[in-house]
Tab-separated table of C-alpha atoms (C1' of nucleotides) in Angstrom:
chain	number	residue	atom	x	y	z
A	1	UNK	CA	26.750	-12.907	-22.816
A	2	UNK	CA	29.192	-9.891	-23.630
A	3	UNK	CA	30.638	-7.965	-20.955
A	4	UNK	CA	28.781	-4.655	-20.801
A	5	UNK	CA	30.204	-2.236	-18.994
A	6	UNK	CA	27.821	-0.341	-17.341
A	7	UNK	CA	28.056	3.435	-15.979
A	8	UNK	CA	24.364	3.566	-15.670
A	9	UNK	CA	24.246	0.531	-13.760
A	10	UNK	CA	22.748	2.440	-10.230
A	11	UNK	CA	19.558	3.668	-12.611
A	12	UNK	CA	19.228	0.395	-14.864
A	13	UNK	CA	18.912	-1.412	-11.530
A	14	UNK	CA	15.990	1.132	-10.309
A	15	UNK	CA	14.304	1.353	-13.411
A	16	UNK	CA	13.630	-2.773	-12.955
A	17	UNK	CA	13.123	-2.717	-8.911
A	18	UNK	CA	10.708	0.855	-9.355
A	19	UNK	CA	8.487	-1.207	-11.818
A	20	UNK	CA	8.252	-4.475	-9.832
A	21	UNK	CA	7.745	-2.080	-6.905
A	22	UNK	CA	4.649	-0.537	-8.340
A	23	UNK	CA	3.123	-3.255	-9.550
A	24	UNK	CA	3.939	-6.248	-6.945
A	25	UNK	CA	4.491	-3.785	-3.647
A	26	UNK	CA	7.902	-4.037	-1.839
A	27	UNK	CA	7.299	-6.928	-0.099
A	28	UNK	CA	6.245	-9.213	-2.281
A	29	UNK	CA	8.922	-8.677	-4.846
A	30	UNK	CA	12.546	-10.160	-3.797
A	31	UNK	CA	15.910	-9.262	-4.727
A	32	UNK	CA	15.899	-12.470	-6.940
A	33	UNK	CA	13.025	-11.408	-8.643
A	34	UNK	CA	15.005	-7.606	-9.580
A	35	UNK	CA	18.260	-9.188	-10.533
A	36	UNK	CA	15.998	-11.975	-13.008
A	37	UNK	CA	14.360	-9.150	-14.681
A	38	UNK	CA	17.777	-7.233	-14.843
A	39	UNK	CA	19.511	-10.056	-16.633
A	40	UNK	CA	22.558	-9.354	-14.270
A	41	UNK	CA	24.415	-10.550	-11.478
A	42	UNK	CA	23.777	-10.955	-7.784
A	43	UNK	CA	27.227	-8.848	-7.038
A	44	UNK	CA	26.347	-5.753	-9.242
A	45	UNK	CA	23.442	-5.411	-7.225
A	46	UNK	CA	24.767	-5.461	-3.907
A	47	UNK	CA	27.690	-3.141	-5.023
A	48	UNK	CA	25.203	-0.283	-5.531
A	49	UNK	CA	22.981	-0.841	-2.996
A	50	UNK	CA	24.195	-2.020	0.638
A	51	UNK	CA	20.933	-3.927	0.866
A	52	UNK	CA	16.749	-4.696	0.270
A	53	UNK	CA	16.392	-1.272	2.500
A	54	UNK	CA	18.668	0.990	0.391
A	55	UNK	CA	16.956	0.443	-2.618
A	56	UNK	CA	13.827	1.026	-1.603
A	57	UNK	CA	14.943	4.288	-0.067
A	58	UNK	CA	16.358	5.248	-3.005
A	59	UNK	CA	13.358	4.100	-5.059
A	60	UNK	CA	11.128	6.379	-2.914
A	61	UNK	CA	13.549	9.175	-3.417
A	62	UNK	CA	13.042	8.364	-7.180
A	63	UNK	CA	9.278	8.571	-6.347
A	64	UNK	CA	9.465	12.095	-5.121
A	65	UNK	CA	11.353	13.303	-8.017
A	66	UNK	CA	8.863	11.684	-10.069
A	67	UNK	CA	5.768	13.876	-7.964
A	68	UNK	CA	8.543	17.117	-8.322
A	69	UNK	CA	8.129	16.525	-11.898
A	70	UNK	CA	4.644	16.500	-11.814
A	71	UNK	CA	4.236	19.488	-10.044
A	72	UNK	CA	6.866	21.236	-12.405
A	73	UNK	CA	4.713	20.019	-15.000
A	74	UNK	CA	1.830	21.136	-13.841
A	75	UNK	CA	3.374	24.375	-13.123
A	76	UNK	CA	4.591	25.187	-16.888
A	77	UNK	CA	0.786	24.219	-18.416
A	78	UNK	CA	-1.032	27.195	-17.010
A	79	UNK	CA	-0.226	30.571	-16.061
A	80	UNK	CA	-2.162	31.442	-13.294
A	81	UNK	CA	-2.010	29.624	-9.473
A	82	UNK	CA	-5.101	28.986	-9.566
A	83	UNK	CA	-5.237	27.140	-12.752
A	84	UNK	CA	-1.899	25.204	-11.894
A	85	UNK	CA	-3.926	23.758	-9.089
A	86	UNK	CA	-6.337	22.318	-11.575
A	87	UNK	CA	-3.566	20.837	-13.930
A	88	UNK	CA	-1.923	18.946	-11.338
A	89	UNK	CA	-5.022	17.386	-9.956
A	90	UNK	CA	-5.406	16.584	-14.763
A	91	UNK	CA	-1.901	15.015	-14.030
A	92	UNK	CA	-2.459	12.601	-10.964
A	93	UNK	CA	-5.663	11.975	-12.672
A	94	UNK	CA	-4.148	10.708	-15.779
A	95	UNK	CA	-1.672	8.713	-14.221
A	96	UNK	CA	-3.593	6.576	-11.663
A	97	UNK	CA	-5.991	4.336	-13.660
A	98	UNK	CA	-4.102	0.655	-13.954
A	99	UNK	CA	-1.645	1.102	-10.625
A	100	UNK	CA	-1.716	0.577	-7.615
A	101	UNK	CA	-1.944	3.845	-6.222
A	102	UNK	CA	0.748	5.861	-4.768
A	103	UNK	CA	3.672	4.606	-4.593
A	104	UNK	CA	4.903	6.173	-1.564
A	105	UNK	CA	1.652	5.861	0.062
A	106	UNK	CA	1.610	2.343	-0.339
A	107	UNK	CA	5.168	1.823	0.891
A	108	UNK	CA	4.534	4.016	3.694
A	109	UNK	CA	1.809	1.530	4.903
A	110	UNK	CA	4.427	-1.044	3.980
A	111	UNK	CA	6.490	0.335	6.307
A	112	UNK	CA	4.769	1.286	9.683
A	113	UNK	CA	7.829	1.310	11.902
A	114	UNK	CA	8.362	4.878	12.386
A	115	UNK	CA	12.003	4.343	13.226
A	116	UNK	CA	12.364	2.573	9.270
A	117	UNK	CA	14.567	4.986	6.812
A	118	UNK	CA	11.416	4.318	4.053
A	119	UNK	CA	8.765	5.225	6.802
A	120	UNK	CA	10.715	8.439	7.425
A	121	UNK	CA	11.176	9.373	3.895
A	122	UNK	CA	7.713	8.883	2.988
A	123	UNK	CA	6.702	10.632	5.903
A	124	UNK	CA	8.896	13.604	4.686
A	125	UNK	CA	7.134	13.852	1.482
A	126	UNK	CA	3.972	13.729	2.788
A	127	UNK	CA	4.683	16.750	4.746
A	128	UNK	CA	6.701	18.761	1.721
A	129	UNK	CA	3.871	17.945	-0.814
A	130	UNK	CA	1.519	19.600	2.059
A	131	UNK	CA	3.713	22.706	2.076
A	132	UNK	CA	4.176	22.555	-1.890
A	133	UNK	CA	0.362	22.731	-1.875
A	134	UNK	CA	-0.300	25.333	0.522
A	135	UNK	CA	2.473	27.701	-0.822
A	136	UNK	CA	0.680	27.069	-4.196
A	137	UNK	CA	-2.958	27.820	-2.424
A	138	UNK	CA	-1.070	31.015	-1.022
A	139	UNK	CA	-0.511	32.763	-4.581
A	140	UNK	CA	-4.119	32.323	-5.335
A	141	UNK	CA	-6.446	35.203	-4.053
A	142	UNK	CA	-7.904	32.708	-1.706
A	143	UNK	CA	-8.571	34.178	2.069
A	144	UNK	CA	-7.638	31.417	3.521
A	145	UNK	CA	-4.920	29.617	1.634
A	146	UNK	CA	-3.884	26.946	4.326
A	147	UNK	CA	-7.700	25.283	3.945
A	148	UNK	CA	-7.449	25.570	0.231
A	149	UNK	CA	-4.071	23.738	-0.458
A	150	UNK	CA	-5.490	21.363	2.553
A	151	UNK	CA	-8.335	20.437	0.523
A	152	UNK	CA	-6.425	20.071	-2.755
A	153	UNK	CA	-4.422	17.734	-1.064
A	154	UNK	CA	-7.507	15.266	0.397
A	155	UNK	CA	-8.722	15.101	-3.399
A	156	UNK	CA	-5.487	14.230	-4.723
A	157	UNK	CA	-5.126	11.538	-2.167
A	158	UNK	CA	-8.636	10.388	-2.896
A	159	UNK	CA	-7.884	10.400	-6.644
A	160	UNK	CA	-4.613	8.088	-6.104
A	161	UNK	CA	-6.732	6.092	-4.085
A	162	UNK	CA	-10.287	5.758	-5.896
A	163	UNK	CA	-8.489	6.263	-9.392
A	164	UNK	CA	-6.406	3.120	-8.236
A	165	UNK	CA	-9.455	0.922	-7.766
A	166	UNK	CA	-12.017	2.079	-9.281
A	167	UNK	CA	-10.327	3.169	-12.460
A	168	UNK	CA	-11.402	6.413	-14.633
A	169	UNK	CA	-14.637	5.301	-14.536
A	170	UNK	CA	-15.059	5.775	-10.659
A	171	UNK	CA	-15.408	8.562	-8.749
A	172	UNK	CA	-12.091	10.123	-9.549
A	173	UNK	CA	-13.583	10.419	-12.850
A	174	UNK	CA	-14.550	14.246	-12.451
A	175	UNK	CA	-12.222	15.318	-10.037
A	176	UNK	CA	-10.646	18.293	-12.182
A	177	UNK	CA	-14.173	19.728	-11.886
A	178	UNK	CA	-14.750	19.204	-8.432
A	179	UNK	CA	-11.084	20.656	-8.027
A	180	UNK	CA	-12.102	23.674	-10.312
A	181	UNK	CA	-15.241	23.923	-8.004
A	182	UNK	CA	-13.633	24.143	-4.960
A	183	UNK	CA	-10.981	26.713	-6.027
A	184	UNK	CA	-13.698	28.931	-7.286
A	185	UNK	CA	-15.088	28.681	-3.837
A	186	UNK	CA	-12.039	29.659	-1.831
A	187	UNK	CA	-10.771	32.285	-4.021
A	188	UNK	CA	-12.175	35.905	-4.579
A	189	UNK	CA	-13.211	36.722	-8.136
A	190	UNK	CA	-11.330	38.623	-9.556
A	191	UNK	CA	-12.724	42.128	-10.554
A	192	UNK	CA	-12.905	43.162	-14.274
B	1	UNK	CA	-11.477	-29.345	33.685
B	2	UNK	CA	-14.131	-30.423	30.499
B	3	UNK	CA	-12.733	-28.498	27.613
B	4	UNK	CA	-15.060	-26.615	26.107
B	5	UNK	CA	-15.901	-26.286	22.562
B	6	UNK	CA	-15.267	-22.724	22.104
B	7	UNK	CA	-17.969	-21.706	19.661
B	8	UNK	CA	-16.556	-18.339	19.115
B	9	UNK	CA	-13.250	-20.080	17.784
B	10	UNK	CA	-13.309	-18.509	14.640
B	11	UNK	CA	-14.588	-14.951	16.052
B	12	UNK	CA	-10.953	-15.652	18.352
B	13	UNK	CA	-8.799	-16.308	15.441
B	14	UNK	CA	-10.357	-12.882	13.352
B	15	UNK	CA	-9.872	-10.929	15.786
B	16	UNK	CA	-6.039	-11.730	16.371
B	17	UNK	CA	-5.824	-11.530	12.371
B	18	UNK	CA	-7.440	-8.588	12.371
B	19	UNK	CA	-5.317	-6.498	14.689
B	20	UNK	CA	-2.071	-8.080	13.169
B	21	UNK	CA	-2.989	-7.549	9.640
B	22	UNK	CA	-4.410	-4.035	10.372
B	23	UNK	CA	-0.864	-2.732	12.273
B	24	UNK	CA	1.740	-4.456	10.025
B	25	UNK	CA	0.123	-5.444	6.777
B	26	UNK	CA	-1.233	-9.248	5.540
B	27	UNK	CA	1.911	-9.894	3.379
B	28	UNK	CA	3.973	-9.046	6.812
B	29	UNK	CA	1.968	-11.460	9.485
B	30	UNK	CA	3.018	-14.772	9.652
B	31	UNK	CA	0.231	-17.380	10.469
B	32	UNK	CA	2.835	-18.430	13.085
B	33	UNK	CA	2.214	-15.019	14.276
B	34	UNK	CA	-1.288	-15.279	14.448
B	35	UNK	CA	-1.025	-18.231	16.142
B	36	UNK	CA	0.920	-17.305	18.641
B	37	UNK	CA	-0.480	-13.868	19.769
B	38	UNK	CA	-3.652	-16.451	20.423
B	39	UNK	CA	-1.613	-18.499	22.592
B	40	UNK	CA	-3.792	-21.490	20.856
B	41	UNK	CA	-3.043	-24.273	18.673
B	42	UNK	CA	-2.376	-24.317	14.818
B	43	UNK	CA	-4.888	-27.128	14.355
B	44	UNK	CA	-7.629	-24.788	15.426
B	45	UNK	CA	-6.674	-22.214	13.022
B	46	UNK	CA	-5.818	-24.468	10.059
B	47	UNK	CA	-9.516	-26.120	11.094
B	48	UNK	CA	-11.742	-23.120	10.877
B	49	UNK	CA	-9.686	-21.492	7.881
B	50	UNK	CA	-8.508	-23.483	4.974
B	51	UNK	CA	-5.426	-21.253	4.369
B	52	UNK	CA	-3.632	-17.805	5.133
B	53	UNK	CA	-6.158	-17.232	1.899
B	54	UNK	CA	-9.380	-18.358	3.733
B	55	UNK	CA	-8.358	-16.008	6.461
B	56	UNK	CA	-7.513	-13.167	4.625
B	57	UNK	CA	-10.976	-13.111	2.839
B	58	UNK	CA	-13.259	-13.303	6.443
B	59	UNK	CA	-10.974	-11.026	7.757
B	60	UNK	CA	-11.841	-8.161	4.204
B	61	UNK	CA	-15.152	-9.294	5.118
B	62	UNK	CA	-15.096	-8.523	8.534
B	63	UNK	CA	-13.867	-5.278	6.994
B	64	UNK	CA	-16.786	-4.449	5.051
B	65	UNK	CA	-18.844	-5.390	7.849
B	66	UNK	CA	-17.215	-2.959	10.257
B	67	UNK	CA	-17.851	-0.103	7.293
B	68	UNK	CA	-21.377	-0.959	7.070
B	69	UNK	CA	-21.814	-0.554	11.003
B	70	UNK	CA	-19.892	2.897	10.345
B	71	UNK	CA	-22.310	4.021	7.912
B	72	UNK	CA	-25.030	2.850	9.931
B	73	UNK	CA	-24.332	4.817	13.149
B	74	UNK	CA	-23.878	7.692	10.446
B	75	UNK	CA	-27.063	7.539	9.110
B	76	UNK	CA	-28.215	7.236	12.757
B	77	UNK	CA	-26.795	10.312	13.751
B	78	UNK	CA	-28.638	12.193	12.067
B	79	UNK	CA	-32.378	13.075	10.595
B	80	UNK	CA	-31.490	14.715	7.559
B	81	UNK	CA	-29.169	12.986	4.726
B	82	UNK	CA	-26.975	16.175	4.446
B	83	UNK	CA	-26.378	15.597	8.118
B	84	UNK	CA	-25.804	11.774	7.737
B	85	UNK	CA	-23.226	12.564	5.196
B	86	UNK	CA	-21.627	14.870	7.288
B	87	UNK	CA	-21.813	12.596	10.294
B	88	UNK	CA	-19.915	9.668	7.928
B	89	UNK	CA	-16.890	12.321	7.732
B	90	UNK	CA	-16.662	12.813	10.914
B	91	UNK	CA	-16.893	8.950	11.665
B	92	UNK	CA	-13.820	7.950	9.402
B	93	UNK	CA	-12.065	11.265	10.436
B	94	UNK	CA	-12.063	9.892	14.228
B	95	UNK	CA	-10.792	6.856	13.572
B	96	UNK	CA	-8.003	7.098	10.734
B	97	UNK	CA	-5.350	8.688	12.737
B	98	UNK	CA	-2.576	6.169	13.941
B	99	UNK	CA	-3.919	3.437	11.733
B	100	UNK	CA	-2.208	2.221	8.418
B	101	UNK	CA	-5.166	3.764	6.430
B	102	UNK	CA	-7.853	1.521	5.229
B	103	UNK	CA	-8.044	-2.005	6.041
B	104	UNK	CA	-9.775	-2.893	2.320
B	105	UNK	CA	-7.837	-0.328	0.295
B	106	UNK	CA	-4.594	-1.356	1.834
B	107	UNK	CA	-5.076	-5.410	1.497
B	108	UNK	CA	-6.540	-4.707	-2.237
B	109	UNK	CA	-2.935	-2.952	-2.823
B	110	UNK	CA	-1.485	-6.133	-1.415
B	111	UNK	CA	-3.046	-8.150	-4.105
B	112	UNK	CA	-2.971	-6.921	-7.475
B	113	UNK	CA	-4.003	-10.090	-9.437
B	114	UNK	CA	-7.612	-9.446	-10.148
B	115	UNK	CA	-8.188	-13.062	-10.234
B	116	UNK	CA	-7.334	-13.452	-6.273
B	117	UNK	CA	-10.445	-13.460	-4.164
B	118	UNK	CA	-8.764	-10.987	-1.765
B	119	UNK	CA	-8.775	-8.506	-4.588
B	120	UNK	CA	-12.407	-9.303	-5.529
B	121	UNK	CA	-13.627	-8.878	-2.732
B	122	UNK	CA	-12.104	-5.669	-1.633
B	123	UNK	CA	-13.115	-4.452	-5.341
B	124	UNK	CA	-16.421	-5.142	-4.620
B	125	UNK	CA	-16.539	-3.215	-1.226
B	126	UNK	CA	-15.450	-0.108	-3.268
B	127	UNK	CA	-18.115	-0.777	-5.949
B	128	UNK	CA	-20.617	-1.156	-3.243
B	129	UNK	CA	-19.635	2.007	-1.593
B	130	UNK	CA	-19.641	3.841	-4.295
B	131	UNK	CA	-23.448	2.779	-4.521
B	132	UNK	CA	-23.943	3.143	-0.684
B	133	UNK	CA	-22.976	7.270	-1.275
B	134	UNK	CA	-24.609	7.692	-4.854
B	135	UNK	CA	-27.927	6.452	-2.793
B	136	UNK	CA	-27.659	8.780	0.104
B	137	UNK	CA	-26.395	11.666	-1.857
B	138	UNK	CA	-29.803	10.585	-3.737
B	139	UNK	CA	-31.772	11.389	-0.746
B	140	UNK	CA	-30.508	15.003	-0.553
B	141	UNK	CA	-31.934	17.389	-2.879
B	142	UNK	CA	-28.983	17.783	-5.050
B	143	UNK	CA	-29.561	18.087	-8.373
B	144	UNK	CA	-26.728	15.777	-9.364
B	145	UNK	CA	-26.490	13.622	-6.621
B	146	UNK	CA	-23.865	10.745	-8.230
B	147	UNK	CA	-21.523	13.437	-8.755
B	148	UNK	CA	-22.154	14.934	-5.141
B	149	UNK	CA	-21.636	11.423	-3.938
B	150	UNK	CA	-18.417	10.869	-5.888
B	151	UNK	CA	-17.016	13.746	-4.545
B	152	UNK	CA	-18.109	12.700	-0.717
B	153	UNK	CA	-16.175	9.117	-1.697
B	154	UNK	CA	-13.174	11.006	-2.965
B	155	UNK	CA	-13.449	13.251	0.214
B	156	UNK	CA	-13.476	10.176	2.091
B	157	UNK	CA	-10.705	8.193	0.222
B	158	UNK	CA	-8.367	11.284	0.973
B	159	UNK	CA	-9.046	10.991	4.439
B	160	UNK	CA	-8.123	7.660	5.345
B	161	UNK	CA	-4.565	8.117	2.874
B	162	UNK	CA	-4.244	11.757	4.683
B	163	UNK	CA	-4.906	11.134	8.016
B	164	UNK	CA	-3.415	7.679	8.292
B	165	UNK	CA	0.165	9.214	6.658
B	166	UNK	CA	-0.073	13.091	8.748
B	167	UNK	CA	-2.391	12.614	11.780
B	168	UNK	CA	-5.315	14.365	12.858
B	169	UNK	CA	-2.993	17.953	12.504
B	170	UNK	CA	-2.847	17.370	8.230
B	171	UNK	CA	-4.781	17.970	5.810
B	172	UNK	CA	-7.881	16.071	7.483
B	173	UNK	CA	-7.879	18.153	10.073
B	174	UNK	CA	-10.961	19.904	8.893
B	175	UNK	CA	-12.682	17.633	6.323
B	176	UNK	CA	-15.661	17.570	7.977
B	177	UNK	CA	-16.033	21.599	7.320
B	178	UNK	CA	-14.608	20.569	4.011
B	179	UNK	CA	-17.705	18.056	3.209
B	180	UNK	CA	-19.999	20.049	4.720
B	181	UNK	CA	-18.865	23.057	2.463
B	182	UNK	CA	-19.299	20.438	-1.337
B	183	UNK	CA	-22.870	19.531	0.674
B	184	UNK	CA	-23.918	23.128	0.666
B	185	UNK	CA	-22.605	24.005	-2.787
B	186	UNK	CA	-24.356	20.993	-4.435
B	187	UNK	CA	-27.437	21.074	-2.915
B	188	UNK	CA	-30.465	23.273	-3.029
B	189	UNK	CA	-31.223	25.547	0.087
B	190	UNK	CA	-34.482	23.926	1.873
B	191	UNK	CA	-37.349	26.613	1.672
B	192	UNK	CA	-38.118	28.640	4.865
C	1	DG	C1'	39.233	-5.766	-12.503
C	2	DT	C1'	34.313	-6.037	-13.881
C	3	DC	C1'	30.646	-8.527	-14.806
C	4	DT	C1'	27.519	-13.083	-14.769
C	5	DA	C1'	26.107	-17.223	-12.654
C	6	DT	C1'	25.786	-20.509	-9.133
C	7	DA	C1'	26.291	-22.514	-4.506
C	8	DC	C1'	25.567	-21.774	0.061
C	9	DT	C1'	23.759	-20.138	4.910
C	10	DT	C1'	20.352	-18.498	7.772
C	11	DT	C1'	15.942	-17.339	8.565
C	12	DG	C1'	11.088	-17.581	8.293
C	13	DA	C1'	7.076	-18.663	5.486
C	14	DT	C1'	2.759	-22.164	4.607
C	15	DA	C1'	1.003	-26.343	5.611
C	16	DG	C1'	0.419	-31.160	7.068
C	17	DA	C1'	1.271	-35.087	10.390
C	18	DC	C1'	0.928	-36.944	14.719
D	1	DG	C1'	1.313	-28.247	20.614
D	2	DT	C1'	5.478	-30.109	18.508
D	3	DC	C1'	7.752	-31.823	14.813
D	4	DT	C1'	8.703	-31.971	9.984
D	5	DA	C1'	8.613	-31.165	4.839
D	6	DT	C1'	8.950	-27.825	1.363
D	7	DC	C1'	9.816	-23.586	-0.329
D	8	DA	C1'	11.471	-18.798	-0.773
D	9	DA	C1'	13.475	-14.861	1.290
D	10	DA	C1'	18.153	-11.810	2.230
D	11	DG	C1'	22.648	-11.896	1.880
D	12	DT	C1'	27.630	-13.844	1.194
D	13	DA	C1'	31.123	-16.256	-1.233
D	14	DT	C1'	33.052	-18.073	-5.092
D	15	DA	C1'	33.887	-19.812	-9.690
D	16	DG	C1'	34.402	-18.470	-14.309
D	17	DA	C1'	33.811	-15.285	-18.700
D	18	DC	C1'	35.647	-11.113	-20.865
DNA sequence: GTCTATACTTTGATAGAC
DNA sequence: GTCTATCAAAGTATAGAC
């Protein structure tokens, strides 16, 4: 084994723990398990990360980023609010077919202890994605904005959820239209 | 003192299980746990259950049972299915703040190999339920009642992820007005 | 000095024996 | 119920390769 020397070592690390992570669940996967499927040693590890606990914090932090991305994304593919509404629900749909769901979601109920740093963080998301959402609902001509980013946000939690188990087949399977539906319902047409 | 042969042993052990599993998670309770928030011997466990696997499976079926009852009273609050659909919002709305989310959808995350009867059997529920709202949205006079009940499950999905993670003041807040709202748009008026 | 690899400690898991 | 066997977890220390 040549001695690599490794600048990158912090994201190499979460790259392997963030995939275990999703499919295994925090829990069941153990530092052993990361540091196998590294190829590296025990000491790197524990050099970066003071412990189990920081690297799951940080992997949820990676998590948000991820969903920030996603919304970005989602953001650049349409030009109007209410249309970047329906491309982020096309983007969680794509992705959740073959996981487990959401990641932070499901470390969340990994995690019940209120007082734990990964309850907290995923907590904090939670609440930011419902603002993200809402602001979002705001720049659409909808009267009531709050209710419309609200109910964007129970059918993306649904799709994590259903997509998860039931696959594209289930009843996530036509949740851009039901999406499109409901946004056509809260907004005012716009005159022409 | 005659000791007697407690015949609701097993109804005992479940419901210990149950609470456990439900607040922390099956991967984090300990059949050590179990046994001693029952204050009874391990022999009695390890007698009605084969294994923390045996267990885990009555206690997902337990699960399903305790859905079934929910749709149930649902469908016995009410005359009209519209109504009954409404009614099963409301049901899961009450109860999924200050829990972990679902019981089923939770465990199922907990065990991702297909091939583990904990994961069949919570796959199953889904499949069922899927069927359970295609058949009531049936009974409404929708005129594409799989997709109204698709959107009811996804409705419902989101509720127990959103309401679990943010509390009766999130996004749940007002699925019921939500659900009622896709039941109006989907269906035809009744005649007056 | 930086990395890998292994040995070790403590703790807690399932499960069986008595 | 207690006691024990077996195993794996988190984390620390250390020996050795470059």
């Amino acid at each position: 084994m040549p001695r690599t020397p490794m600048p990158d070592a912090r994201d190499r690390i979460l790259d392997a723990a963030a995939d275990l992570f999703d499919r295994y669940g925090v829990h069941a996967v153990g530092m052993r398990q990361i540091i196998d499927e590294l190829g590296c040693g025990k000491q790197l590890l524990y050099r970066e990360f003071a412990g189990k606990d920081a690297l799951v914090v940080a992997y949820l932090q990676r998590c948000t980023e991820d969903w920030d991305r996603t919304l970005a994304g989602a953001l650049a593919a349409a030009s109007t609010p209410e249309e970047q509404l329906v491309e982020l629900i096309r983007a969680v749909q794509k992705m959740t077919p073959g996981t487990r769901g959401c990641s932070l979601r499901n470390t969340h109920a990994e995690f019940p202890d209120p007082d734990h740093p990964a309850h907290r963080v995923s907590l904090e998301h939670f609440k930011a994605v419902r603002e993200q959402l809402r602001d979002l609902a705001r720049r659409t001509s909808a009267p009531h904005p709050d209710r419309l980013g609200d109910r964007i946000m129970l059918i993306i939690d649904g799709l994590y959820a259903n997509g998860a188990v039931l696959g594209e087949t289930g009843a996530a399977a036509e949740a851009v239209d039901f999406a499109r539906d409901v946004i056509r319902a809260e907004t005012v047409p716009a005159p022409r």
